C-alpha atoms as an extended CHARMM CRD file, in Angstrom:
* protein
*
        78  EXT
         1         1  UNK       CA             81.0830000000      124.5410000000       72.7050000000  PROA      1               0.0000000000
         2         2  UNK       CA             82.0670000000      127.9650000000       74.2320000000  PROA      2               0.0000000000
         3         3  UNK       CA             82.0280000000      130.5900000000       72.2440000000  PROA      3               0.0000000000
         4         4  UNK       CA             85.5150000000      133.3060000000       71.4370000000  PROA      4               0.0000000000
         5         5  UNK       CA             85.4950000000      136.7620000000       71.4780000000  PROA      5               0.0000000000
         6         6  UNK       CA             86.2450000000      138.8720000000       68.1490000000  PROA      6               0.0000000000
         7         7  UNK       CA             87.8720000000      142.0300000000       67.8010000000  PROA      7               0.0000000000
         8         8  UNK       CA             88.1050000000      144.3400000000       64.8270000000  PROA      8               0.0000000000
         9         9  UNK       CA             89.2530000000      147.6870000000       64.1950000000  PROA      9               0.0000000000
        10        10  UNK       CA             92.7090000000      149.8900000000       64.4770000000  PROA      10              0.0000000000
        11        11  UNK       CA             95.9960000000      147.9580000000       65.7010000000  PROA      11              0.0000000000
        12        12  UNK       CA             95.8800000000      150.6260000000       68.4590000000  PROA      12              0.0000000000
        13        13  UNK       CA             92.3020000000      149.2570000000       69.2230000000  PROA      13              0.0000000000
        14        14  UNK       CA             92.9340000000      145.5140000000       69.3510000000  PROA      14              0.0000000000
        15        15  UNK       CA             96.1020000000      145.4850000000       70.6490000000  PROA      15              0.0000000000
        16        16  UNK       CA             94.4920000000      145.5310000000       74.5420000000  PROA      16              0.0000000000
        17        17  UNK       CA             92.3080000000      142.6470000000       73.5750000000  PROA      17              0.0000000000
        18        18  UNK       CA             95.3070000000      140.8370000000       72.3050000000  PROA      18              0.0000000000
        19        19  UNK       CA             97.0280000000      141.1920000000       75.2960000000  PROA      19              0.0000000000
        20        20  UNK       CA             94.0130000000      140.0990000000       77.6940000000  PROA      20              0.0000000000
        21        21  UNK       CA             93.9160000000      136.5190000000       75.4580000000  PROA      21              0.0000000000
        22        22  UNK       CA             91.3330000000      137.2940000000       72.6980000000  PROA      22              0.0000000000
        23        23  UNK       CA             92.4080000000      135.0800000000       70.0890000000  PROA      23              0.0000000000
        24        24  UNK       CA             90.4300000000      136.2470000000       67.2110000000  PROA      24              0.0000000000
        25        25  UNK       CA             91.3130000000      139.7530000000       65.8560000000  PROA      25              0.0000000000
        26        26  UNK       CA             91.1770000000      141.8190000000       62.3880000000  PROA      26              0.0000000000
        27        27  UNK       CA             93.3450000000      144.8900000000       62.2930000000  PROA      27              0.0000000000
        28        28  UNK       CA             92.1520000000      147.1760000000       59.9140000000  PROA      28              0.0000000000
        29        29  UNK       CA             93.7740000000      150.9290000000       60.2350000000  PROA      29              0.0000000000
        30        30  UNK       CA             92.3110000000      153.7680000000       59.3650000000  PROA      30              0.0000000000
        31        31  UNK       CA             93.5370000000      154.5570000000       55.8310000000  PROA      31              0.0000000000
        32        32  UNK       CA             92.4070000000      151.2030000000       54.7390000000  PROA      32              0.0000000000
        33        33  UNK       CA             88.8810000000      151.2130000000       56.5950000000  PROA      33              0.0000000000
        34        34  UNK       CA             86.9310000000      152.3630000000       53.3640000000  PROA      34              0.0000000000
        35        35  UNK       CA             88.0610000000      148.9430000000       51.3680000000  PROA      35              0.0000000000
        36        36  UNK       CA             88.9510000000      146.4050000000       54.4240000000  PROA      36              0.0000000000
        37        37  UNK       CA             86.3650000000      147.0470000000       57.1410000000  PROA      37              0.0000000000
        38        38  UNK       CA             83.8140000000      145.2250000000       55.2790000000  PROA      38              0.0000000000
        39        39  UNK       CA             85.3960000000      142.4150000000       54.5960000000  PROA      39              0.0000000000
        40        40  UNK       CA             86.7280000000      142.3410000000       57.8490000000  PROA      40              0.0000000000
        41        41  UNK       CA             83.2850000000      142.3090000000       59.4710000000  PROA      41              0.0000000000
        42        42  UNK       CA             81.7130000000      139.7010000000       56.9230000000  PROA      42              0.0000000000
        43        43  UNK       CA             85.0670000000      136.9950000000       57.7830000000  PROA      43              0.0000000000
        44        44  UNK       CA             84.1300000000      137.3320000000       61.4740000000  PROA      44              0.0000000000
        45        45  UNK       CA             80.3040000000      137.2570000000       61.3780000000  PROA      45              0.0000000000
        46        46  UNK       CA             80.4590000000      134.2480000000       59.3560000000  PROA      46              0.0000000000
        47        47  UNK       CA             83.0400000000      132.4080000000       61.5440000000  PROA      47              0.0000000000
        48        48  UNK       CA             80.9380000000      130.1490000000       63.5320000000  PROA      48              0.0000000000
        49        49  UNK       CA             83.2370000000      130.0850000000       66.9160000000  PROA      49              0.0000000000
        50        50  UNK       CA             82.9990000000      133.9650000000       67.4080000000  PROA      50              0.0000000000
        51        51  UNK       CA             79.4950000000      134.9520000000       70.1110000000  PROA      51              0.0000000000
        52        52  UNK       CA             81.0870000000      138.0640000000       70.8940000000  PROA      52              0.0000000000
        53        53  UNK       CA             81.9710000000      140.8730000000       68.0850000000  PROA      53              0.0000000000
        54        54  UNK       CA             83.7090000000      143.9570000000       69.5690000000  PROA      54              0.0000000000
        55        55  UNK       CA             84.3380000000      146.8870000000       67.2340000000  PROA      55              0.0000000000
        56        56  UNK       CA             84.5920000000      150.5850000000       68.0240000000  PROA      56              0.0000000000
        57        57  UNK       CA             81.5330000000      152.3020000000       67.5810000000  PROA      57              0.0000000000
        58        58  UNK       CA             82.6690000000      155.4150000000       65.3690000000  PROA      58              0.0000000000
        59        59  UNK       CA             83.6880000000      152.2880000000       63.1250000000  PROA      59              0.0000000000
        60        60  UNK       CA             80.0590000000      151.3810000000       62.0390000000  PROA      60              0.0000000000
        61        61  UNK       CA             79.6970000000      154.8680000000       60.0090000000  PROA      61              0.0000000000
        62        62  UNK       CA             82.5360000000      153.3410000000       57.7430000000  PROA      62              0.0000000000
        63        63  UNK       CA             80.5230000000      149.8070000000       56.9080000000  PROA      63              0.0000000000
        64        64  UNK       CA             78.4380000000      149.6440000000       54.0330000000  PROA      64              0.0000000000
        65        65  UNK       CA             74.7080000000      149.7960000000       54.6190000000  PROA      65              0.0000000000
        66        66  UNK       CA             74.0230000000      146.1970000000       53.9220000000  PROA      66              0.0000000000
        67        67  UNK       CA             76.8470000000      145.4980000000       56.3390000000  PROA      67              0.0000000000
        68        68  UNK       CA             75.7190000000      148.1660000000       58.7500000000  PROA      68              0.0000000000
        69        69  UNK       CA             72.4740000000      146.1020000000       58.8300000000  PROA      69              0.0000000000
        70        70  UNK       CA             73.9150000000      142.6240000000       59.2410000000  PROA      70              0.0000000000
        71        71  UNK       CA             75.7050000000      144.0030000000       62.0670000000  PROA      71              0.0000000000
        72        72  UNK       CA             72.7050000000      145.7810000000       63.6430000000  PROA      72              0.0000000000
        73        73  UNK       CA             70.3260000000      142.5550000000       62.9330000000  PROA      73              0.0000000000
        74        74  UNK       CA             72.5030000000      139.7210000000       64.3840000000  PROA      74              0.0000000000
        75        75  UNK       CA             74.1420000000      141.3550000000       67.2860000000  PROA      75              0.0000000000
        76        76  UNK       CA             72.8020000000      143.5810000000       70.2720000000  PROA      76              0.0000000000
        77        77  UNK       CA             75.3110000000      147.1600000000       70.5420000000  PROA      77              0.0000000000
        78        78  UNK       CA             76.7250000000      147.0930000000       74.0110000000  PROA      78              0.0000000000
């Protein structure tokens, strides 16, 4: 089973992705990071297809800290 690539963050920031085939996106702008980013990031960790998260890194200081650490714990920052 291959595993898809995930994107999250600003329509600005996924919209490259999009174009280059990823399939699997979550556009969350930047007035509605502080209620949606979490949520966003808990949909795609859980989704079994995604191997690959790819979020901009100034987004991370907008997650929650239990988020924050899920993130941290079950991916490796590239």
């Amino acid at each position: 089973m291959s595993q898809e690539i995930a994107v999250i963050g600003s329509p600005d920031f996924t919209t490259g992705f999009r174009l280059a085939g990823v399939r699997k996106f979550a556009e969350v702008t930047d007035e509605e990071k502080p209620e949606r980013l979490d949520d966003a990031v808990d949909d795609v960790l859980a989704d079994e297809d995604v191997g690959i998260v790819v979020m901009h890194d100034e987004d991370l200081a907008h997650l929650s800290r239990g988020v924050r650490t899920d993130v941290e714990t079950s991916v490796d920052p590239a």
